[in-house]
XYZ file of C-alpha atoms in Angstrom:
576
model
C 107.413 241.913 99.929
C 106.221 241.511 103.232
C 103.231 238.984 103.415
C 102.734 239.601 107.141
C 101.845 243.252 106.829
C 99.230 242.203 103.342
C 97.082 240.164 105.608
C 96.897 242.576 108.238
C 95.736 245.251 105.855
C 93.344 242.629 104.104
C 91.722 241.914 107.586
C 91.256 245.667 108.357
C 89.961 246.438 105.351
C 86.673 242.966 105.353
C 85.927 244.720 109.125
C 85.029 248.270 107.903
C 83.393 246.741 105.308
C 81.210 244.718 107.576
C 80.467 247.510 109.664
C 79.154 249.551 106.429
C 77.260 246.630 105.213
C 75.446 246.287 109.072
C 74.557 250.242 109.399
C 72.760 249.499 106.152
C 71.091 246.475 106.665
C 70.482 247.832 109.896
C 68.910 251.029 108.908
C 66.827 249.219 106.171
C 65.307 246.884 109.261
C 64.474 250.272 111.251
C 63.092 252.212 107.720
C 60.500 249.055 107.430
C 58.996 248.672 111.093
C 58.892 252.703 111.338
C 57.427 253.049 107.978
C 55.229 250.035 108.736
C 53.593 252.053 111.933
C 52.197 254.566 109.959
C 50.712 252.716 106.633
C 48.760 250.732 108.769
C 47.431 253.025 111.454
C 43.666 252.086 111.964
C 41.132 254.675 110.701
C 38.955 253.988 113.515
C 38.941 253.680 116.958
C 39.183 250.681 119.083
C 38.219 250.029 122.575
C 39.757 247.624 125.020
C 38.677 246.599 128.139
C 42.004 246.069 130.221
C 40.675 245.084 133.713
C 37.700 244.121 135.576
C 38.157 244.259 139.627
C 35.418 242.286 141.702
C 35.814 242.086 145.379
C 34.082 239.600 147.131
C 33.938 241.361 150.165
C 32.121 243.979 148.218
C 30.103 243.528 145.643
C 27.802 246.686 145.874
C 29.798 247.301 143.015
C 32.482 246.291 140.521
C 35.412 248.223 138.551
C 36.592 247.970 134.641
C 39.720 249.257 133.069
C 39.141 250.785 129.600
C 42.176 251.843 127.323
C 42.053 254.065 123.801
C 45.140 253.289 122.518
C 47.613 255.489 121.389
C 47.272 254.688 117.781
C 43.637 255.311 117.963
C 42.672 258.583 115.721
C 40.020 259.835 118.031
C 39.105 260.158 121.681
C 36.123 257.697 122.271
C 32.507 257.975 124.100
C 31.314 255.140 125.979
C 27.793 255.199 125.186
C 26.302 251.571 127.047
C 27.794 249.261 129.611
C 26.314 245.968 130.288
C 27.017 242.185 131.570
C 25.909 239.148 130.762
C 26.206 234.995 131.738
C 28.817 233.175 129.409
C 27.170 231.513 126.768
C 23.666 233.273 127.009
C 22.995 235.827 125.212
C 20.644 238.021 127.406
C 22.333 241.605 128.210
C 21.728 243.504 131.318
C 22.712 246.814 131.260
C 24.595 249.054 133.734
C 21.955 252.068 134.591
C 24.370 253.721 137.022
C 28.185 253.897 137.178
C 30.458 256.375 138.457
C 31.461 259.000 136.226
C 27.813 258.953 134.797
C 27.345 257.066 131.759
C 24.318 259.336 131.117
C 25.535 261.341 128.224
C 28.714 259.116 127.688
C 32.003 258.643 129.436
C 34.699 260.071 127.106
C 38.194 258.095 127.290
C 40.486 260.716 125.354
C 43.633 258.808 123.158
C 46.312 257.038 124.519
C 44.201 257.662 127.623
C 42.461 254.637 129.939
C 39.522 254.983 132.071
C 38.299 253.042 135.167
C 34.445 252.943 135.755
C 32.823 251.798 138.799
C 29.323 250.027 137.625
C 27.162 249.999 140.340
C 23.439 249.319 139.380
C 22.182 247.254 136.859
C 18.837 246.871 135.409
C 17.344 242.996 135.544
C 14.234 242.670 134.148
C 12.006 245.641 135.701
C 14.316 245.747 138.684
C 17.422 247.880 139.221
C 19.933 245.819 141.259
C 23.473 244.924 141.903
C 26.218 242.974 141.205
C 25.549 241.019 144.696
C 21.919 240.594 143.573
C 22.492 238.753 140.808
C 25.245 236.661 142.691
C 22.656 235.715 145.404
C 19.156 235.981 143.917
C 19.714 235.273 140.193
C 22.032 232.197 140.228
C 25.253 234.024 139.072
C 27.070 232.583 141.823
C 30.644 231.642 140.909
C 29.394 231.806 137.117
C 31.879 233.734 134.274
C 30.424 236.923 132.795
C 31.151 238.744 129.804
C 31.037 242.283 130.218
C 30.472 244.212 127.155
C 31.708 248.279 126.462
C 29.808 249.954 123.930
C 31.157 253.344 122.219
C 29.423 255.240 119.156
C 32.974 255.278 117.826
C 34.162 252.044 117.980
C 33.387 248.403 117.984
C 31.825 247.321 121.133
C 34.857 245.784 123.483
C 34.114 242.481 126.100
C 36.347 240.546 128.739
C 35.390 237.523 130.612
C 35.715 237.668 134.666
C 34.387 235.254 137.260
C 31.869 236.502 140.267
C 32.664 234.494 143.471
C 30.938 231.782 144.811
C 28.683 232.859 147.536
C 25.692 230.811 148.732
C 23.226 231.174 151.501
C 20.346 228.793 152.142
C 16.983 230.147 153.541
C 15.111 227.668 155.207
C 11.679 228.956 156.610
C 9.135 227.500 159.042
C 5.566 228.988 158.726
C 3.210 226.915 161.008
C 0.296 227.879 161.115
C -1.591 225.123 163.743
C 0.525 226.470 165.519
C 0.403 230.308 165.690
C 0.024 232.810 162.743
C 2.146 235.371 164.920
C 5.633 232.967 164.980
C 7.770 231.631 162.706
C 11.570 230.849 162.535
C 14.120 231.266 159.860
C 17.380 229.292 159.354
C 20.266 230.968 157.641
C 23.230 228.029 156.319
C 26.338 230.183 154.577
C 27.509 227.336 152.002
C 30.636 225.201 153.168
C 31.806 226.197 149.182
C 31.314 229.840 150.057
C 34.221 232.423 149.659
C 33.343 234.553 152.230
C 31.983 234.814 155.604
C 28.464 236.062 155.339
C 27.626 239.270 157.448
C 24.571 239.984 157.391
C 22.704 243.713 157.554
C 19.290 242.876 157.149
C 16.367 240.232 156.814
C 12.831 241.159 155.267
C 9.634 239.514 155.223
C 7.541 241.187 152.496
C 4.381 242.148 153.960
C 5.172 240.803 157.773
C 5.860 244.138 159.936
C 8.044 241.104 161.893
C 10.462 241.518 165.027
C 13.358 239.057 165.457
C 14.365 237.895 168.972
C 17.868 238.788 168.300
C 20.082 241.466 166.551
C 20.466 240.255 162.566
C 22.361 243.457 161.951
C 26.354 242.375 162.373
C 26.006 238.547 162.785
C 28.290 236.995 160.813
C 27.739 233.439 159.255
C 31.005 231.387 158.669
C 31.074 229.086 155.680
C 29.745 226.350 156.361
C 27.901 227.233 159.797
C 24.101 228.321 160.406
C 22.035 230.702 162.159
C 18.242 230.608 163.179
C 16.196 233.731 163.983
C 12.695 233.786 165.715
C 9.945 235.860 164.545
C 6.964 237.922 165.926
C 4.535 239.198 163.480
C 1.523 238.200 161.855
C 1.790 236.748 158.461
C -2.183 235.247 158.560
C -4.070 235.611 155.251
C -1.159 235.803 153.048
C -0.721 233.075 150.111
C 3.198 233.658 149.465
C 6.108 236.167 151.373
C 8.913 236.897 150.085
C 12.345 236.473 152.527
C 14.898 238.941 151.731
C 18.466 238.618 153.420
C 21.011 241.941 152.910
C 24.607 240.971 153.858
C 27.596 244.103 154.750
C 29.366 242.196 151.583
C 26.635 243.602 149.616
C 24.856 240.071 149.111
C 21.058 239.641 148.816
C 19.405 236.581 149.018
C 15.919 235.726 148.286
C 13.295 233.121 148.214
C 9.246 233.245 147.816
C 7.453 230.958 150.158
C 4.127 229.496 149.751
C 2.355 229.649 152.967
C -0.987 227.552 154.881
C -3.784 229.915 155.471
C -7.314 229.402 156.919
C -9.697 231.671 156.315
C -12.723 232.339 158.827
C -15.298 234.638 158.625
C -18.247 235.599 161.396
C -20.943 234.512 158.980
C -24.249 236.332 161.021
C -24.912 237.416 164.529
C -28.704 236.944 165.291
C -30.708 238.874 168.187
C -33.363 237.095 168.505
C -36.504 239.209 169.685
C -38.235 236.245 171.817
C -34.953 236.461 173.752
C -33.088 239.238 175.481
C -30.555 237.989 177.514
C -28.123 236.708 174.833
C -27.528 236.907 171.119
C -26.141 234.109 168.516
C -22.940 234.255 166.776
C -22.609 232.028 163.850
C -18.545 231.840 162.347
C -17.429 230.073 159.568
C -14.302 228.140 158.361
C -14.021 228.478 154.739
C -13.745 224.899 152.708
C -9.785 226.411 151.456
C -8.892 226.674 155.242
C -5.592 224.190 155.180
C -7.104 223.099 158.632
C -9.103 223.312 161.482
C -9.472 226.728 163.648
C -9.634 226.746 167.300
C -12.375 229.202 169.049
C -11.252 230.927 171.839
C -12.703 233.980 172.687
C -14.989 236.860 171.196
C -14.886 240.038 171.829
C -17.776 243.160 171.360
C -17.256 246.449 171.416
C -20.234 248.964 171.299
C -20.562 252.364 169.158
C -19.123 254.555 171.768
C -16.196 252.347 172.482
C -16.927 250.850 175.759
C -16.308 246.678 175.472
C -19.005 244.587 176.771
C -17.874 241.292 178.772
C -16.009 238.521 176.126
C -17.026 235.563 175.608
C -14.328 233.043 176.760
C -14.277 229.473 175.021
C -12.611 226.922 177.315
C -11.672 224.736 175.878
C -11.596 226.389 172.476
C -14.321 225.194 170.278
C -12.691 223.396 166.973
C -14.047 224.283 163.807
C -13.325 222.139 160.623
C -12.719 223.262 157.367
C -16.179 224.146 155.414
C -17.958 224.256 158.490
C -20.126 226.339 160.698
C -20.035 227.120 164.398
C -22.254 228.989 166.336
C -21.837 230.518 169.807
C -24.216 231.563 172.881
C -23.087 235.092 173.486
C -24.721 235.776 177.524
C -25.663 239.519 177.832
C -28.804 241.425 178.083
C -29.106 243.714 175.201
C -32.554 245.023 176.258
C -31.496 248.810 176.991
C -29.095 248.933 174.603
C -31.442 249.391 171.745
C -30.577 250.497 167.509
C -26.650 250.404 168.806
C -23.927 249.592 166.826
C -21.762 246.788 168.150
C -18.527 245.309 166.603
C -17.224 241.768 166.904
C -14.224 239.903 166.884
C -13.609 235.760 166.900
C -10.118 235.089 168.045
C -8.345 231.780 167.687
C -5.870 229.408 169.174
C -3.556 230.039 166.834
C -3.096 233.656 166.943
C -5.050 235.593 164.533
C -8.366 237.049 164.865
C -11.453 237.403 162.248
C -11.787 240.715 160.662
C -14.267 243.020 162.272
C -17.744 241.989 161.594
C -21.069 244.885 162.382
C -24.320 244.229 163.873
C -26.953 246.915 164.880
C -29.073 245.527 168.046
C -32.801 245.184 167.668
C -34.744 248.492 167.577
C -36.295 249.786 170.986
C -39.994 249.448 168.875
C -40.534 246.222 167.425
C -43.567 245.555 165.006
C -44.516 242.295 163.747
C -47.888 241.259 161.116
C -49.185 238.858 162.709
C -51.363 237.549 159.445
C -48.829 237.763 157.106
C -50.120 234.948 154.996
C -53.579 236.137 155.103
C -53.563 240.418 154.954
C -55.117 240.277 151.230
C -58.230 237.817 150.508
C -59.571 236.525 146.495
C -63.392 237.090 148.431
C -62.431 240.956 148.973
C -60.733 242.111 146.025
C -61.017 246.211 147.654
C -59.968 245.443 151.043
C -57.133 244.139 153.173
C -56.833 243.407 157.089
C -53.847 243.351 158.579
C -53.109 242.716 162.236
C -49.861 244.755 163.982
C -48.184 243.325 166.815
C -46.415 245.601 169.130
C -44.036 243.550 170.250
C -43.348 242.141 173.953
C -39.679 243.264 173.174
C -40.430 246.882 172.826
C -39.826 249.393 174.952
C -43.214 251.468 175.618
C -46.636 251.185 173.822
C -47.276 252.647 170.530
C -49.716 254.418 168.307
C -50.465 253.250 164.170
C -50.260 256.600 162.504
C -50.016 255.853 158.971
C -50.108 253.141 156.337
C -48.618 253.926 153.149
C -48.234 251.761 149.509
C -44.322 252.280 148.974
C -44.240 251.860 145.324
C -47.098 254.695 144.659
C -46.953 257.033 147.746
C -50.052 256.551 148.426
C -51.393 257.111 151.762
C -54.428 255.137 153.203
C -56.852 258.397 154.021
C -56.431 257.241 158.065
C -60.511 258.735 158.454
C -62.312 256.703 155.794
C -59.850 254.070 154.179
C -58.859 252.954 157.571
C -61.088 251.002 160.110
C -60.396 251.656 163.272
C -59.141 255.504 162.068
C -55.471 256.650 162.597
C -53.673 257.286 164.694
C -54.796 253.952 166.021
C -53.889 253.283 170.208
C -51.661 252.945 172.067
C -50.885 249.334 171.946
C -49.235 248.104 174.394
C -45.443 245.566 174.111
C -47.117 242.678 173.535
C -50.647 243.501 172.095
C -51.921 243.795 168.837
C -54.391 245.787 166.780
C -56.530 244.639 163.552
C -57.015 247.180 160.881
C -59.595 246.877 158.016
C -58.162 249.155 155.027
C -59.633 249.939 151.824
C -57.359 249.288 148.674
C -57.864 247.828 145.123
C -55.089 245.734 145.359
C -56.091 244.207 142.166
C -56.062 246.848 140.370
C -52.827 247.646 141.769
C -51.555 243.925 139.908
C -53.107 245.108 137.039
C -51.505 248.490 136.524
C -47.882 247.753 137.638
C -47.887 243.893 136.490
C -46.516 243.132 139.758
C -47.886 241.143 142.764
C -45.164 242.013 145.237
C -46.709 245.211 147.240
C -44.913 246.930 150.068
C -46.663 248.394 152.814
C -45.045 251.597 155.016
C -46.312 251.269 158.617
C -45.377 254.405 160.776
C -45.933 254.256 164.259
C -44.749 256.551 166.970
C -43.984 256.182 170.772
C -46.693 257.358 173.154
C -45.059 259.003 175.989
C -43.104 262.371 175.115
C -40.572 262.328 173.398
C -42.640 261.349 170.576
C -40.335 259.170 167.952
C -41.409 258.097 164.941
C -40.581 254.176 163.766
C -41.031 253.015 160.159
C -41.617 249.492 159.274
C -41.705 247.551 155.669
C -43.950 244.638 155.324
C -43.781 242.875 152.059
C -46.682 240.700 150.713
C -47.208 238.522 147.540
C -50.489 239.575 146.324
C -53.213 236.225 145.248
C -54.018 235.687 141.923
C -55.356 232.457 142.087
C -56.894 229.696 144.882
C -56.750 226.016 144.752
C -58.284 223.154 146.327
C -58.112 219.504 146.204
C -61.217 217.915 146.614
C -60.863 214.272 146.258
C -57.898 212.344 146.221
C -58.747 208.289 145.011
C -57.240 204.890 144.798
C -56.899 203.678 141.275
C -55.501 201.307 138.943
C -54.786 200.456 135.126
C -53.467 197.590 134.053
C -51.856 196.728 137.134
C -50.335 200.033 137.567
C -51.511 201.963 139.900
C -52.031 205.273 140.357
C -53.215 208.121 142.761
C -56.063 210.118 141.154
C -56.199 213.641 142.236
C -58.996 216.405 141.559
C -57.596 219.876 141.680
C -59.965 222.924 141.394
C -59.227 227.010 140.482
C -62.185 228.733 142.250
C -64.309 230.633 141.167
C -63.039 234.058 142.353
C -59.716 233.537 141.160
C -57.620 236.797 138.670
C -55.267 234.468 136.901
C -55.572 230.834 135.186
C -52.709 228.699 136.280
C -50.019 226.091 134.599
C -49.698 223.297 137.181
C -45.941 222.474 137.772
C -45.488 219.951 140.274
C -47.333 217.035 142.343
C -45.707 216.164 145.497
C -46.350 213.222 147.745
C -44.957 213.313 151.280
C -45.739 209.912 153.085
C -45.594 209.471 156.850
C -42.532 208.952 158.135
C -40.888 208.704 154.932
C -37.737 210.800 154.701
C -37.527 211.972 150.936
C -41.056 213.008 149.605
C -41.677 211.806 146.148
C -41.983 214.729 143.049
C -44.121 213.903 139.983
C -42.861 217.024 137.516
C -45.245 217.987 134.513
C -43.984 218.297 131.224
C -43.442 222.347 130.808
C -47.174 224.108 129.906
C -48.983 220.753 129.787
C -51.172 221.096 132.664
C -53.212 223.669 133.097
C -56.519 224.802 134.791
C -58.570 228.107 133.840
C -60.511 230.180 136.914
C -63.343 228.467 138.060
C -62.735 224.888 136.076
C -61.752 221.661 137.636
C -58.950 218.965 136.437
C -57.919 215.279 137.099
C -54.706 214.134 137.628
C -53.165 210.564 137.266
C -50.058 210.325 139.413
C -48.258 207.071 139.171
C -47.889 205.784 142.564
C -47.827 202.538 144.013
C -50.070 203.063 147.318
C -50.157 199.367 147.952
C -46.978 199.341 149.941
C -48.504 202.478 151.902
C -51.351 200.629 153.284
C -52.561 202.195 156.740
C -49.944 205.106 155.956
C -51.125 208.840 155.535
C -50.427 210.817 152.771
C -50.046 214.722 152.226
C -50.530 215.580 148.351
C -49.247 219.127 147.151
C -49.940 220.512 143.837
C -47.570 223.408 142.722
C -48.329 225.688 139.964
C -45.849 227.874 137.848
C -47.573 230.475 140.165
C -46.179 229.644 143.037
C -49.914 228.507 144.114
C -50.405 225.558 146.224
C -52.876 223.416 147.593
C -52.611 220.478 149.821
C -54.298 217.923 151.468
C -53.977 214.921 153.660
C -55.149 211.305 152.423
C -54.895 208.407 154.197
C -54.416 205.218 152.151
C -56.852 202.115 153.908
C-alpha cells in the first residue's frame, strides 16, 4: 500500500468538503440579512432632512435637502417648514419657499427634494433669514430646522447662521438743528463677511445722505459715517433700518429730544394799527430752550407781508412764553385771513397758526357794566361806540334779544328810533330801549342775555355788520355802609354792615370778605362757612371779621364782600 497517494486523496477530499460547508454557511448568512430587509420594512414613512446650505454672502434665503427613503411605503407631502433657536422652543414658520409649500411639496420614494425657504413669518412680520441674523439676535446662533409631513414624523437638523454684526450708532441733536443728523455704521471685527450695504432707512425722516450708501462696502472691523438732511422734529422714536447686498438688515429704535412750540395767540389790538402781537410758547416737555428767529405772514390770497427778523434770536425756555412786536399797518387790510409761521435756530418751524385781522367796522359798549339798572326793571341804556378804528361812519339799525328773536320795535321800544345816525369812527350814540329784562330772568332762569346789534355802513355800498354783546343781568345790589373798629376780649375785629336794597329780585348767601390793605401784596380772605350768611332784599346784616387793625394804623383799607351771586360791594376804610 502506498501511504503517499492515501494522504493526498484524504487532503482532496477535507477541501471539497470545506467548500460545501462555506456555500452553506454562506448562503444561510445571505438568506438572514435578505429575509431580514423585508420583515422589518417600516409601515410608515419617514422623513430626513439630509442638508441645509446657508451662504453667508446670501442670506435672502437658505436651502434644505429632504430624502424619502427607499424603504419608505409611500411618497410623502411636506405640509409645514419652520426654524427655530437651539434650546427655545418658539417656532417660526417658513411662509414662502420655492416649490410652494402652499398645498404641500410632495417628495415621491426613494426620491430627495431640495427647498429653497425664503420668507419666514416672526411675530406679525414676514422676514428673512438675514433679518433674523441682524435684527433678532440670531447671529452666529445654531438653529433647528424642523420638516413637517401629514405622513410622517416631523424630521429636524441643527445648522449654524454666520456671525454677522453691524453697530448703528446715531447722533440726533437737536440744539443743534432738527434738519441734520449723522449715522455711524462699525461692521464687527468678529464678522464673517464684508458688509455691503444697499440701503439705510429712517422711518418717518424723508432724509438725503451726503454720499452714495448704495455699494459701500464695510470691511470687518472698519466704519462708515453718513450725514443726513431731513427733518426728524416732533418725533419721540425713529426707527434706523440698514439693507446690506448679502441680504442683511439691521435695525435699532432711537429715542429722540423734541421741543415742542406752539404760537399761543396773535392779538390786533384796535387802539393800535401799525403792528400786531405775537405771543409763542415753549411747552414745559420741550428737552430745551428754542431760539426765535424769524416769523413769517402770509395773507389769504398768498402774497407774504414783510418777516419779522429776530437778531439775535430771542431764547425761549422751556414752559415759557414769548411775545413779539410784529411792525406793519394792518389798517386796509381789514376781516383778512393771515397765516403765521415762528421759525427757529435750530431748524424747524411752528405749525401754521390763523388769525383773521380786525373787522373794517368796529363797535364797542361803552357802559358795559351799567346797560341794565335794579331802579328800571323795563328799560335798558346802552351806549355804542363806533370805533376810531373803523373805516367810515355807521348807522344802528337793529337791536335784537338772541335767545328769543325778538326785535326791539326800532319806532317805540327804541329812543332815539332806528336806524339811528351815522356815527362817526370815534363817536358814540346812547340808546334808551324798552325791555322787561326781569321778566326775561324769570321765564328762562337765566341772567346771561345776549344782545344782536346790526349796524350798516353809510356810504353805498351799504354792508351790514353784526355784533354780540353779552351782559349778566342784576339780581341783587349791595352796599356797605359802615365799616368800625372793634374789639372782644383782646381780639379784635373789623365790624362791617352790609345792606341788600330795597329794589333788589333775589336774596343773597354771602361768600366771602376780602381785605386788601395798602401796599400790602397778598389781600387777606375771610371765607364763610357754606349757606351761613345770608341777607334777604331790603334787610341789613353785621359782620365780625377777625382782623388785627392795630398793626394797620394810618393804613387804608378796601373791604369787599362777595356773595354766592357773584354780587359785590366795596368800600374804602381808613384805619386812624
Amino acid at each position: 500500500m502506498n501511504v503517499q497517494t492515501d494522504r493526498k486523496a484524504v487532503s482532496t477530499l477535507f477541501i471539497i468538503i470545506l467548500m460545501i460547508v462555506s456555500a452553506i454557511v454562506g448562503g444561510i448568512i445571505s438568506y438572514a440579512f435578505t429575509i431580514a430587509y423585508y420583515a422589518k420594512k417600516p409601515q410608515e414613512t419617514t422623513l430626513t432632512i439630509t442638508n441645509v446650505y446657508i451662504d453667508k454672502e446670501n442670506v435672502k434665503e437658505f436651502t434644505i435637502s429632504v430624502l424619502n427613503p427607499s424603504y419608505s411605503p409611500t411618497d410623502a407631502t411636506i405640509s409645514r417648514i419652520a426654524v427655530s433657536l437651539e434650546g427655545e422652543t418658539q417656532l417660526y414658520d417658513v411662509i414662502e419657499t420655492e416649490p410652494p409649500i402652499g398645498d404641500g411639496i410632495i417628495v415621491p420614494v426613494g426620491e430627495s427634494k431640495n427647498i429653497t425657504c425664503i420668507k419666514i413669518k416672526k411675530d406679525d412680520r414676514d422676514v428673512r433669514l438675514g433679518d433674523l441674523i441682524g435684527s433678532y439676535d440670531f447671529a452666529g446662533k445654531n438653529i433647528i430646522v424642523h420638516v413637517f409631513s401629514l405622513d410622517s414624523a416631523a424630521a429636524n437638523i441643527r445648522a449654524r447662521v454666520p456671525y454677522v454684526k453691524l453697530d448703528i450708532a446715531e447722533k440726533f441733536d437737536s440744539k443743534f438743528s432738527f434738519k441734520k443728523f449723522n449715522v455711524t455704521l462699525t461692521n464687527s471685527p468678529q464678522s464673517e463677511v464684508n458688509i455691503t450695504l444697499s440701503e439705510m432707512l429712517i422711518g418717518g425722516v424723508d432724509a438725503q445722505a451726503n454720499g452714495t450708501i448704495k455699494g459701500t462696502v464695510i470691511p470687518r472691523g472698519e466704519h462708515v459715517c453718513f450725514m443726513f438732511n431731513g427733518s426728524w422734529h416732533g418725533a419721540l422714536k425713529r426707527l434706523i433700518t440698514v439693507h446690506t447686498e448679502q441680504g442683511y438688515v439691521f435695525r435699532k429704535e432711537v429715542a429722540l429730544k423734541n421741543v415742542d412750540v406752539r404760537i399761543q395767540n396773535v392779538n390786533f389790538d384796535i387802539e393800535h394799527r401799525d403792528y400786531f402781537n405775537v405771543t409763542i410758547f415753549n411747552f414745559a416737555e420741550s428737552a430745551h430752550y428754542a431760539n426765535l428767529t424769524m416769523i413769517k405772514c402770509r395773507l389769504d390770497n398768498g402774497t407774504y407781508i414783510p418777516e419779522k427778523l429776530c437778531d439775535p434770536p430771542v431764547g425761549i425756555a422751556p414752559n415759557s412764553t414769548v411775545t413779539i412786536r410784529y411792525d406793519w399797518n394792518w389798517a386796509e387790510y381789514r376781516g383778512r385771513s393771515i397765516t403765521i409761521v415762528a421759525y427757529f435756530l435750530q431748524d424747524f418751524e411752528t405749525t401754521s397758526y390763523t388769525a383773521i385781522t380786525p373787522p373794517p367796522i368796529i363797535v364797542k359798549v361803552l357802559n358795559e357794566t351799567s346797560v341794565f339798572n335794579l331802579q328800571d326793571k323795563e328799560h335798558f341804556n346802552i351806549t355804542i361806540e363806533n370805533h376810531a378804528s373803523s373805516l367810515e361812519a355807521i348807522k344802528i339799525t337793529q337791536i335784537k334779544i338772541k335767545r328769543t328773536g325778538q326785535l326791539l320795535n326800532g319806532t317805540t321800544e327804541v329812543n332815539p328810533q332806528l336806524p339811528c345816525g351815522p356815527i362817526a369812527p370815534g363817536e358814540s350814540k346812547t340808546l334808551k330801549c324798552t325791555f322787561d329784562w326781569v321778566n326775561y330772568i324769570k321765564n328762562y332762569d337765566d341772567r346771561n342775555l345776549t344782545l344782536s346789534i346790526n349796524v350798516t355802513t353809510n356810504t353805498a355800498p351799504l354792508i351790514s355788520h353784526s355784533f354780540d354783546f353779552i351782559f349778566i343781568l342784576p339780581v341783587a345790589e349791595l352796599t356797605i355802609t359802615s365799616v368800625e373798629r372793634a374789639e372782644v376780649s383782646r381780639m379784635k375785629y373789623l365790624n362791617i354792615t352790609i345792606k341788600s336794597m330795597d329794589y333788589s329780585l333775589w336774596n343773597l348767601t354771602l361768600a366771602k370778605i376780602i381785605v386788601a390793605v395798602q401796599n400790602l401784596t397778598a389781600p387777606l380772605e375771610y371765607v364763610f362757612p357754606k349757606n351761613q350768611a345770608l341777607i334777604s332784599v331790603g334787610s341789613e346784616v353785621v359782620l365780625l371779621c377777625p382782623f388785627d387793625w392795630q398793626k394797620y394804623s394810618g393804613k387804608d383799607l378796601t373791604v369787599t364782600v362777595v356773595s354766592d351771586e357773584h354780587v359785590e360791594a366795596s368800600r374804602v376804610y381808613h384805619i386812624p
